[in-house]
Amino acid sequence: MADISNILVCGYYGFANAGDEAILTALLADLGAAYPGASVTVLAGNPDAVRGEYGVDAVHWQDVSSQVDAAQSADLMVLGGGGLFQDQQDWDPDLMLTAKHGNVGYYAGFALLAAMTSTPLVIYAVGVGPLVTDAGRRFTRLAFERASAASVRDESSRALLAEIGVDTSRVTVTADAAWSAQPASPDIVPGILALEEAVSEGKTTIGVVVRPWRSVDTSEHLAAALDRLVEERDARVLFIPFQESPWLNENDAHAALEVVRRMNRIDRASIIRGGYSPAERMALIASCDLLIAMRLHAAAFGALTGVPTVALSYDPKVRTAMGQIGLGEAVIDLDDLTAERVLAVATTARTADPSAIEAVQGDAAKNGQMFGSDFTIPELDRETTIALTELAFTRIRKQADLESDFSTLEHEHRMLEIAHDQSVRDRGRLENQIDTLVNSRAMKTVNSYWQARQGVRDLAKKGARRGPTALKPVFKALSGPDPQQPAEAVPGGNLTIRRQIEEQIAQALADHPDIPGIVVYPPSIGWKVSLFQRPQQMALAFAKLGYLVFYGLDHINNEGVIGLHWAAPRIYLTAIPWGMTDLLEAIPDPITVSYVYNFAWTKHLKEPKVIFEHIDELEVFSAAHEIGKLRNWYDEAIDGADLVVGSARDLLEKVRKERPDAVLCPNGVDYRHFADHIPGDPPEDVADLAAGDKPVIGYYGAIAEWVDFALIRKAANDLPEYEFVFIGPEYDASVKQHLEVFDLPNVRWLGVKDYKELPAYLHVFDVATIPFLVNEVTHAVSPLKLFEYFAGGRPVVTPALRECAQYEAVLIADDAEDYVRKLRMAVDLRHDPEHLALLRRTARANTWEMRCGGLIDALERAGRRSADPVEAL
């Protein structure tokens, strides 16, 4: 048998699609069994996610240069299931093997790459069809002719291959690899539904998996059917998204929201928002009494777990798969979908015959049998071989001419961001014009705010030499006396700058036509800070959900922003000089997320849906604002917001005294940022700890009066064989006041570290801790770092803080002696597989995307609130 040490896997992976990730799980297991120790590289939508979840290397699906390198070093290429050779959507053969490849050209392009690099190609359990274009048929035929071995997931795929001229004697009919999937333990479901998702009650549970599908809108019919099922069965409806994406055509959660908006019984509908694994979503489906599935693999999961399933067929593959297990009568084509039809089929829905499931699972097991033998590259006729190779080289050369440095791109830019390169450059040009305008001659236009023309010229010259800081007096003149006053009380300001900002807002809206909505953040914490906090994290999460975000900065800011500045995909830093805030009225139907100190700013928006988040006791903000003003602003926010949020359970209890409909939305985590960290050389200031054999107990966050320094001193003294590491800014004089703690030989304080560096430091920790004093202030805190610790896979020990005690994954210490005991226990759990799985699952259930999605859902309920308030997001 030939030595296979490097394998390149191609397909639709790393796009947060539960079905295709289940296929990748099966494929990697088959490769691991056939080629133990082989190095695997996967083409992926999110390479970091694939590396973190599967422990393999990954290359971005648009980074063609890296794909060529990977193919050249590969001993085997595998085009995996999840791949579907179909050309129902428009595609351009000229884009094959370029950053804009897609549809049948994306999959067939790998056959060209295999031909160019003389690498054996195996096609693994793919689907074929429909194929309606000559080009689609031709390239599909070439791909299968070039394959050394091939399997398809159903008989109709092989029949179509024969029809287009493929020699199907070398093509094996197996089954979709997802049929080998296994659910997570059912024990996790109650915790997910009750604690993480706050699912509404019902005697029965109806699971629903919907997806967007072109111009077909099924939401009204499906909503009517679900309303009837809720009434007839006293049911709750559980929407379980199978793909998470900012793009509307792949955004299952938004498709679910469109159904929920049309339901009368919105009080019984919940959208699962946590970032769960395929096995965990499968466990959620297994807990349902009925499943209505528009996703192929959701229907498969329902059948595998013994749930009566109704399949909504948007593609022939859905009907084919259901036919394989004898449930063809439970399929409804989208063209025939009505509420009555759904109800009729749901009434007679049944589980699949166990023997049919056993048969299809046996067929899925055959996929791995293709591996482990020698592969010979098929001998094509000379003309075809030359044509394939020349075509591949042509595409690679074209890509080389077009390619930018993909390693510097955010992976989720994808095709939309690439298509908008020119508009981004245009925005950059406009922003440069603003900079020039503000820092030089254009400052003359603010003369109406100054008594002396010469004074303005002097300021402009200083600004040109020293940057925006020198111009703060000018901006102050534009600002008005009180950041809480209405915009209309101030004159219009500089007309040139005003026109520029107006154009920027119009351009940003025009550049993002297909979005689920717009979120506006009033001026808050700056963007360029070392530790991202709740406002920045939630802004990023809204953008990841597909929303366009305008993140407010004070117009006198330290980031050099006037007007709009592109910060990340779908995020614009927004600094509007006072007197121009009426320009924000051009933003249609905005959702705004405000805090006590900037709630009044929301009046600048036109008919906003206002979320007020109560994130801390008012006294926390008293260093920057008078407590009397804070109380007045709080009362105004409680009364005027469409949705009121408490970020911790103690805070929720307080706001519910005035707003019984308030909801809980704790802090969350950027899961991928911490879970996907690949260890390299540790940071220099902890390299000795990483190389040593002493357990490391770590904390990062503010070093302030709420830290229990006596607890740290006792733990460090009782555990001299442990190292204690503290990272973060000195919020007050706490370090100086407690030098006896930080002078201990096994305690070190490293100061402030950038947010980007934290995963590397967290990786050095064996155990993470939040050693806070236990009092009413700390009880009211939702520690942002808690979920980051979980995502990094580190056991967590805390004192008996009520908010931390809500999570099974936390080891809670009752007193100082117990704190020392729990640290020892946590060190023992550091490599425990079950505990690590609990940590990761808890983190995925508490992402920022989950929090933001929950806020969107709660806003939908705000106008139709039931008597029983939603407990949590």
PDB file of C-alpha atoms in Angstrom, residues 419-640:
ATOM      1  CA  ALA A 419     -16.900  42.214  -4.234  1.00  0.00           C
ATOM      2  CA  HIS A 420     -16.893  45.429  -2.234  1.00  0.00           C
ATOM      3  CA  ASP A 421     -13.147  46.006  -2.333  1.00  0.00           C
ATOM      4  CA  GLN A 422     -13.615  49.002  -4.553  1.00  0.00           C
ATOM      5  CA  SER A 423     -16.247  50.579  -2.330  1.00  0.00           C
ATOM      6  CA  VAL A 424     -13.982  50.078   0.699  1.00  0.00           C
ATOM      7  CA  ARG A 425     -11.191  51.857  -1.173  1.00  0.00           C
ATOM      8  CA  ASP A 426     -13.615  54.625  -2.012  1.00  0.00           C
ATOM      9  CA  ARG A 427     -14.573  54.967   1.620  1.00  0.00           C
ATOM     10  CA  GLY A 428     -10.912  55.090   2.565  1.00  0.00           C
ATOM     11  CA  ARG A 429     -10.390  57.853   0.023  1.00  0.00           C
ATOM     12  CA  LEU A 430     -13.325  59.805   1.459  1.00  0.00           C
ATOM     13  CA  GLU A 431     -12.045  59.328   4.999  1.00  0.00           C
ATOM     14  CA  ASN A 432      -8.641  60.623   3.951  1.00  0.00           C
ATOM     15  CA  GLN A 433     -10.373  63.650   2.512  1.00  0.00           C
ATOM     16  CA  ILE A 434     -12.058  64.219   5.863  1.00  0.00           C
ATOM     17  CA  ASP A 435      -8.727  63.951   7.655  1.00  0.00           C
ATOM     18  CA  THR A 436      -7.257  66.504   5.283  1.00  0.00           C
ATOM     19  CA  LEU A 437     -10.330  68.651   5.688  1.00  0.00           C
ATOM     20  CA  VAL A 438     -10.191  68.637   9.470  1.00  0.00           C
ATOM     21  CA  ASN A 439      -6.456  69.088   9.812  1.00  0.00           C
ATOM     22  CA  SER A 440      -5.727  71.811   7.293  1.00  0.00           C
ATOM     23  CA  ARG A 441      -7.412  74.582   5.245  1.00  0.00           C
ATOM     24  CA  ALA A 442     -10.950  73.331   5.739  1.00  0.00           C
ATOM     25  CA  MET A 443     -10.815  74.346   9.376  1.00  0.00           C
ATOM     26  CA  LYS A 444     -11.470  77.861   8.108  1.00  0.00           C
ATOM     27  CA  THR A 445     -15.076  76.839   7.672  1.00  0.00           C
ATOM     28  CA  VAL A 446     -15.643  76.770  11.429  1.00  0.00           C
ATOM     29  CA  ASN A 447     -14.888  80.483  11.700  1.00  0.00           C
ATOM     30  CA  SER A 448     -18.436  81.226  12.749  1.00  0.00           C
ATOM     31  CA  TYR A 449     -17.642  79.560  16.061  1.00  0.00           C
ATOM     32  CA  TRP A 450     -14.577  81.686  16.681  1.00  0.00           C
ATOM     33  CA  GLN A 451     -14.024  85.373  17.139  1.00  0.00           C
ATOM     34  CA  ALA A 452     -10.604  85.549  15.528  1.00  0.00           C
ATOM     35  CA  ARG A 453      -9.799  84.164  12.047  1.00  0.00           C
ATOM     36  CA  GLN A 454      -6.132  83.984  12.960  1.00  0.00           C
ATOM     37  CA  GLY A 455      -6.894  81.722  15.915  1.00  0.00           C
ATOM     38  CA  VAL A 456      -8.483  79.149  13.602  1.00  0.00           C
ATOM     39  CA  ARG A 457      -5.464  79.252  11.269  1.00  0.00           C
ATOM     40  CA  ASP A 458      -3.162  78.631  14.227  1.00  0.00           C
ATOM     41  CA  LEU A 459      -5.242  75.659  15.363  1.00  0.00           C
ATOM     42  CA  ALA A 460      -5.276  74.210  11.853  1.00  0.00           C
ATOM     43  CA  LYS A 461      -1.492  74.451  11.641  1.00  0.00           C
ATOM     44  CA  LYS A 462      -1.133  72.762  15.026  1.00  0.00           C
ATOM     45  CA  GLY A 463      -3.553  70.084  13.952  1.00  0.00           C
ATOM     46  CA  ALA A 464      -1.550  69.366  10.815  1.00  0.00           C
ATOM     47  CA  ARG A 465       1.577  68.934  12.912  1.00  0.00           C
ATOM     48  CA  ARG A 466       0.191  67.223  15.989  1.00  0.00           C
ATOM     49  CA  GLY A 467      -2.947  65.390  14.874  1.00  0.00           C
ATOM     50  CA  PRO A 468      -6.569  65.550  16.028  1.00  0.00           C
ATOM     51  CA  THR A 469      -5.752  66.220  19.711  1.00  0.00           C
ATOM     52  CA  ALA A 470      -4.776  69.789  18.877  1.00  0.00           C
ATOM     53  CA  LEU A 471      -8.195  70.338  17.342  1.00  0.00           C
ATOM     54  CA  LYS A 472     -10.273  69.362  20.362  1.00  0.00           C
ATOM     55  CA  PRO A 473     -11.182  72.995  21.124  1.00  0.00           C
ATOM     56  CA  VAL A 474     -12.681  73.285  17.646  1.00  0.00           C
ATOM     57  CA  PHE A 475     -14.688  70.097  18.045  1.00  0.00           C
ATOM     58  CA  LYS A 476     -15.840  71.317  21.435  1.00  0.00           C
ATOM     59  CA  ALA A 477     -17.182  74.414  19.722  1.00  0.00           C
ATOM     60  CA  LEU A 478     -19.225  72.115  17.479  1.00  0.00           C
ATOM     61  CA  SER A 479     -20.426  70.002  20.361  1.00  0.00           C
ATOM     62  CA  GLY A 480     -22.800  72.005  22.491  1.00  0.00           C
ATOM     63  CA  PRO A 481     -22.638  72.252  26.260  1.00  0.00           C
ATOM     64  CA  ASP A 482     -24.291  68.972  27.357  1.00  0.00           C
ATOM     65  CA  PRO A 483     -23.931  65.526  25.714  1.00  0.00           C
ATOM     66  CA  GLN A 484     -27.470  64.697  26.853  1.00  0.00           C
ATOM     67  CA  GLN A 485     -29.216  67.624  25.118  1.00  0.00           C
ATOM     68  CA  PRO A 486     -31.328  67.089  21.954  1.00  0.00           C
ATOM     69  CA  ALA A 487     -29.632  67.569  18.595  1.00  0.00           C
ATOM     70  CA  GLU A 488     -32.088  70.202  17.387  1.00  0.00           C
ATOM     71  CA  ALA A 489     -30.882  72.616  20.073  1.00  0.00           C
ATOM     72  CA  VAL A 490     -27.558  73.087  18.259  1.00  0.00           C
ATOM     73  CA  PRO A 491     -26.883  74.724  14.848  1.00  0.00           C
ATOM     74  CA  GLY A 492     -26.035  72.587  11.820  1.00  0.00           C
ATOM     75  CA  GLY A 493     -22.265  72.999  12.008  1.00  0.00           C
ATOM     76  CA  ASN A 494     -19.712  72.726   9.248  1.00  0.00           C
ATOM     77  CA  LEU A 495     -21.498  72.183   5.925  1.00  0.00           C
ATOM     78  CA  THR A 496     -18.594  70.447   4.179  1.00  0.00           C
ATOM     79  CA  ILE A 497     -18.112  67.933   6.985  1.00  0.00           C
ATOM     80  CA  ARG A 498     -21.877  67.536   7.253  1.00  0.00           C
ATOM     81  CA  ARG A 499     -22.208  66.687   3.562  1.00  0.00           C
ATOM     82  CA  GLN A 500     -19.307  64.238   3.825  1.00  0.00           C
ATOM     83  CA  ILE A 501     -20.876  62.375   6.762  1.00  0.00           C
ATOM     84  CA  GLU A 502     -24.240  62.313   5.024  1.00  0.00           C
ATOM     85  CA  GLU A 503     -22.602  60.638   2.019  1.00  0.00           C
ATOM     86  CA  GLN A 504     -20.776  58.162   4.252  1.00  0.00           C
ATOM     87  CA  ILE A 505     -23.996  57.045   5.924  1.00  0.00           C
ATOM     88  CA  ALA A 506     -25.731  56.697   2.557  1.00  0.00           C
ATOM     89  CA  GLN A 507     -22.791  54.686   1.190  1.00  0.00           C
ATOM     90  CA  ALA A 508     -22.712  52.351   4.191  1.00  0.00           C
ATOM     91  CA  LEU A 509     -26.429  51.642   3.810  1.00  0.00           C
ATOM     92  CA  ALA A 510     -26.098  51.112   0.051  1.00  0.00           C
ATOM     93  CA  ASP A 511     -23.180  48.706   0.544  1.00  0.00           C
ATOM     94  CA  HIS A 512     -25.281  46.424   2.766  1.00  0.00           C
ATOM     95  CA  PRO A 513     -28.655  45.879   1.085  1.00  0.00           C
ATOM     96  CA  ASP A 514     -29.295  42.305   2.262  1.00  0.00           C
ATOM     97  CA  ILE A 515     -29.096  42.467   6.043  1.00  0.00           C
ATOM     98  CA  PRO A 516     -31.537  41.419   8.766  1.00  0.00           C
ATOM     99  CA  GLY A 517     -31.362  44.831  10.445  1.00  0.00           C
ATOM    100  CA  ILE A 518     -29.287  47.743  11.736  1.00  0.00           C
ATOM    101  CA  VAL A 519     -27.932  48.245  15.265  1.00  0.00           C
ATOM    102  CA  VAL A 520     -26.758  51.620  16.538  1.00  0.00           C
ATOM    103  CA  TYR A 521     -24.629  51.987  19.658  1.00  0.00           C
ATOM    104  CA  PRO A 522     -24.648  55.412  21.326  1.00  0.00           C
ATOM    105  CA  PRO A 523     -21.209  56.794  22.199  1.00  0.00           C
ATOM    106  CA  SER A 524     -19.684  54.540  24.824  1.00  0.00           C
ATOM    107  CA  ILE A 525     -16.323  52.884  25.474  1.00  0.00           C
ATOM    108  CA  GLY A 526     -13.775  53.501  22.715  1.00  0.00           C
ATOM    109  CA  TRP A 527     -13.020  50.823  20.147  1.00  0.00           C
ATOM    110  CA  LYS A 528      -9.232  50.705  20.381  1.00  0.00           C
ATOM    111  CA  VAL A 529      -8.898  49.509  23.955  1.00  0.00           C
ATOM    112  CA  SER A 530      -6.719  46.721  25.296  1.00  0.00           C
ATOM    113  CA  LEU A 531      -9.635  44.722  26.771  1.00  0.00           C
ATOM    114  CA  PHE A 532     -12.810  44.496  24.743  1.00  0.00           C
ATOM    115  CA  GLN A 533     -15.816  44.952  26.999  1.00  0.00           C
ATOM    116  CA  ARG A 534     -19.531  44.278  26.623  1.00  0.00           C
ATOM    117  CA  PRO A 535     -20.334  47.056  24.102  1.00  0.00           C
ATOM    118  CA  GLN A 536     -17.537  46.146  21.673  1.00  0.00           C
ATOM    119  CA  GLN A 537     -18.131  42.412  22.027  1.00  0.00           C
ATOM    120  CA  MET A 538     -21.842  42.732  21.376  1.00  0.00           C
ATOM    121  CA  ALA A 539     -21.251  45.024  18.410  1.00  0.00           C
ATOM    122  CA  LEU A 540     -18.998  42.372  16.889  1.00  0.00           C
ATOM    123  CA  ALA A 541     -21.571  39.686  17.642  1.00  0.00           C
ATOM    124  CA  PHE A 542     -24.411  41.617  16.004  1.00  0.00           C
ATOM    125  CA  ALA A 543     -22.197  41.980  12.934  1.00  0.00           C
ATOM    126  CA  LYS A 544     -21.490  38.236  12.912  1.00  0.00           C
ATOM    127  CA  LEU A 545     -25.255  37.685  12.923  1.00  0.00           C
ATOM    128  CA  GLY A 546     -25.432  39.786   9.765  1.00  0.00           C
ATOM    129  CA  TYR A 547     -26.531  43.121  11.219  1.00  0.00           C
ATOM    130  CA  LEU A 548     -25.026  46.414  10.099  1.00  0.00           C
ATOM    131  CA  VAL A 549     -23.604  48.143  13.183  1.00  0.00           C
ATOM    132  CA  PHE A 550     -22.869  51.815  13.773  1.00  0.00           C
ATOM    133  CA  TYR A 551     -20.673  51.899  16.889  1.00  0.00           C
ATOM    134  CA  GLY A 552     -20.775  55.313  18.500  1.00  0.00           C
ATOM    135  CA  LEU A 553     -17.701  57.194  19.623  1.00  0.00           C
ATOM    136  CA  ASP A 554     -17.697  60.561  21.286  1.00  0.00           C
ATOM    137  CA  HIS A 555     -16.995  63.101  18.568  1.00  0.00           C
ATOM    138  CA  ILE A 556     -14.033  64.211  20.691  1.00  0.00           C
ATOM    139  CA  ASN A 557     -12.288  60.841  20.643  1.00  0.00           C
ATOM    140  CA  ASN A 558      -8.744  59.560  20.799  1.00  0.00           C
ATOM    141  CA  GLU A 559      -9.101  57.416  17.690  1.00  0.00           C
ATOM    142  CA  GLY A 560      -8.980  60.142  15.061  1.00  0.00           C
ATOM    143  CA  VAL A 561     -12.500  59.422  13.793  1.00  0.00           C
ATOM    144  CA  ILE A 562     -14.828  62.048  12.411  1.00  0.00           C
ATOM    145  CA  GLY A 563     -17.912  60.693  10.693  1.00  0.00           C
ATOM    146  CA  LEU A 564     -17.730  56.988   9.771  1.00  0.00           C
ATOM    147  CA  HIS A 565     -14.717  54.710   9.803  1.00  0.00           C
ATOM    148  CA  TRP A 566     -14.834  51.063   8.685  1.00  0.00           C
ATOM    149  CA  ALA A 567     -13.621  48.915  11.602  1.00  0.00           C
ATOM    150  CA  ALA A 568     -14.637  45.347  10.725  1.00  0.00           C
ATOM    151  CA  PRO A 569     -17.094  43.606   8.419  1.00  0.00           C
ATOM    152  CA  ARG A 570     -20.455  45.376   8.853  1.00  0.00           C
ATOM    153  CA  ILE A 571     -19.114  47.640  11.653  1.00  0.00           C
ATOM    154  CA  TYR A 572     -18.554  51.372  11.305  1.00  0.00           C
ATOM    155  CA  LEU A 573     -17.091  53.513  14.057  1.00  0.00           C
ATOM    156  CA  THR A 574     -19.344  56.552  14.131  1.00  0.00           C
ATOM    157  CA  ALA A 575     -18.358  59.944  15.547  1.00  0.00           C
ATOM    158  CA  ILE A 576     -20.902  62.650  14.744  1.00  0.00           C
ATOM    159  CA  PRO A 577     -20.119  66.252  15.746  1.00  0.00           C
ATOM    160  CA  TRP A 578     -22.818  67.884  17.819  1.00  0.00           C
ATOM    161  CA  GLY A 579     -25.255  69.783  15.663  1.00  0.00           C
ATOM    162  CA  MET A 580     -25.113  67.054  12.984  1.00  0.00           C
ATOM    163  CA  THR A 581     -26.756  64.226  14.891  1.00  0.00           C
ATOM    164  CA  ASP A 582     -29.925  64.739  12.861  1.00  0.00           C
ATOM    165  CA  LEU A 583     -28.037  62.960  10.053  1.00  0.00           C
ATOM    166  CA  LEU A 584     -28.592  59.742  11.997  1.00  0.00           C
ATOM    167  CA  GLU A 585     -32.289  59.956  11.141  1.00  0.00           C
ATOM    168  CA  ALA A 586     -31.343  58.526   7.732  1.00  0.00           C
ATOM    169  CA  ILE A 587     -30.746  55.132   9.381  1.00  0.00           C
ATOM    170  CA  PRO A 588     -33.947  53.140   8.833  1.00  0.00           C
ATOM    171  CA  ASP A 589     -35.619  51.123  11.621  1.00  0.00           C
ATOM    172  CA  PRO A 590     -32.618  51.138  13.961  1.00  0.00           C
ATOM    173  CA  ILE A 591     -32.213  48.947  17.006  1.00  0.00           C
ATOM    174  CA  THR A 592     -30.184  50.737  19.645  1.00  0.00           C
ATOM    175  CA  VAL A 593     -28.476  49.238  22.701  1.00  0.00           C
ATOM    176  CA  SER A 594     -27.996  51.830  25.437  1.00  0.00           C
ATOM    177  CA  TYR A 595     -26.761  52.125  28.992  1.00  0.00           C
ATOM    178  CA  VAL A 596     -27.773  54.451  31.802  1.00  0.00           C
ATOM    179  CA  TYR A 597     -25.217  57.108  30.887  1.00  0.00           C
ATOM    180  CA  ASN A 598     -26.150  57.351  27.182  1.00  0.00           C
ATOM    181  CA  PHE A 599     -29.836  56.426  27.057  1.00  0.00           C
ATOM    182  CA  ALA A 600     -30.916  59.997  26.252  1.00  0.00           C
ATOM    183  CA  TRP A 601     -28.724  59.922  23.122  1.00  0.00           C
ATOM    184  CA  THR A 602     -31.180  57.505  21.529  1.00  0.00           C
ATOM    185  CA  LYS A 603     -33.492  60.477  20.896  1.00  0.00           C
ATOM    186  CA  HIS A 604     -31.282  61.348  17.931  1.00  0.00           C
ATOM    187  CA  LEU A 605     -32.563  58.306  16.039  1.00  0.00           C
ATOM    188  CA  LYS A 606     -35.802  58.109  14.107  1.00  0.00           C
ATOM    189  CA  GLU A 607     -38.291  55.661  15.636  1.00  0.00           C
ATOM    190  CA  PRO A 608     -35.688  53.356  17.159  1.00  0.00           C
ATOM    191  CA  LYS A 609     -36.362  50.118  18.992  1.00  0.00           C
ATOM    192  CA  VAL A 610     -34.540  50.889  22.225  1.00  0.00           C
ATOM    193  CA  ILE A 611     -32.857  48.305  24.427  1.00  0.00           C
ATOM    194  CA  PHE A 612     -31.723  49.577  27.830  1.00  0.00           C
ATOM    195  CA  GLU A 613     -29.113  47.377  29.515  1.00  0.00           C
ATOM    196  CA  HIS A 614     -28.661  47.763  33.255  1.00  0.00           C
ATOM    197  CA  ILE A 615     -25.149  46.381  33.552  1.00  0.00           C
ATOM    198  CA  ASP A 616     -23.965  47.618  36.970  1.00  0.00           C
ATOM    199  CA  GLU A 617     -25.129  49.316  40.139  1.00  0.00           C
ATOM    200  CA  LEU A 618     -25.471  53.058  39.521  1.00  0.00           C
ATOM    201  CA  GLU A 619     -22.723  53.764  42.044  1.00  0.00           C
ATOM    202  CA  VAL A 620     -20.204  52.134  39.689  1.00  0.00           C
ATOM    203  CA  PHE A 621     -20.687  55.053  37.259  1.00  0.00           C
ATOM    204  CA  SER A 622     -20.632  57.782  39.922  1.00  0.00           C
ATOM    205  CA  ALA A 623     -16.938  58.523  39.358  1.00  0.00           C
ATOM    206  CA  ALA A 624     -17.841  59.919  35.919  1.00  0.00           C
ATOM    207  CA  HIS A 625     -21.413  61.164  36.488  1.00  0.00           C
ATOM    208  CA  GLU A 626     -23.308  62.729  39.376  1.00  0.00           C
ATOM    209  CA  ILE A 627     -25.405  60.122  41.169  1.00  0.00           C
ATOM    210  CA  GLY A 628     -28.472  62.369  40.930  1.00  0.00           C
ATOM    211  CA  LYS A 629     -28.202  62.513  37.153  1.00  0.00           C
ATOM    212  CA  LEU A 630     -27.634  58.774  36.986  1.00  0.00           C
ATOM    213  CA  ARG A 631     -30.843  58.139  38.934  1.00  0.00           C
ATOM    214  CA  ASN A 632     -32.821  60.453  36.682  1.00  0.00           C
ATOM    215  CA  TRP A 633     -31.399  58.817  33.557  1.00  0.00           C
ATOM    216  CA  TYR A 634     -32.151  55.390  35.007  1.00  0.00           C
ATOM    217  CA  ASP A 635     -35.797  56.293  35.649  1.00  0.00           C
ATOM    218  CA  GLU A 636     -36.107  57.653  32.123  1.00  0.00           C
ATOM    219  CA  ALA A 637     -34.580  54.507  30.620  1.00  0.00           C
ATOM    220  CA  ILE A 638     -36.746  52.155  32.670  1.00  0.00           C
ATOM    221  CA  ASP A 639     -39.847  53.993  31.528  1.00  0.00           C
ATOM    222  CA  GLY A 640     -38.897  54.680  27.910  1.00  0.00           C
TER     223      GLY A 640
END
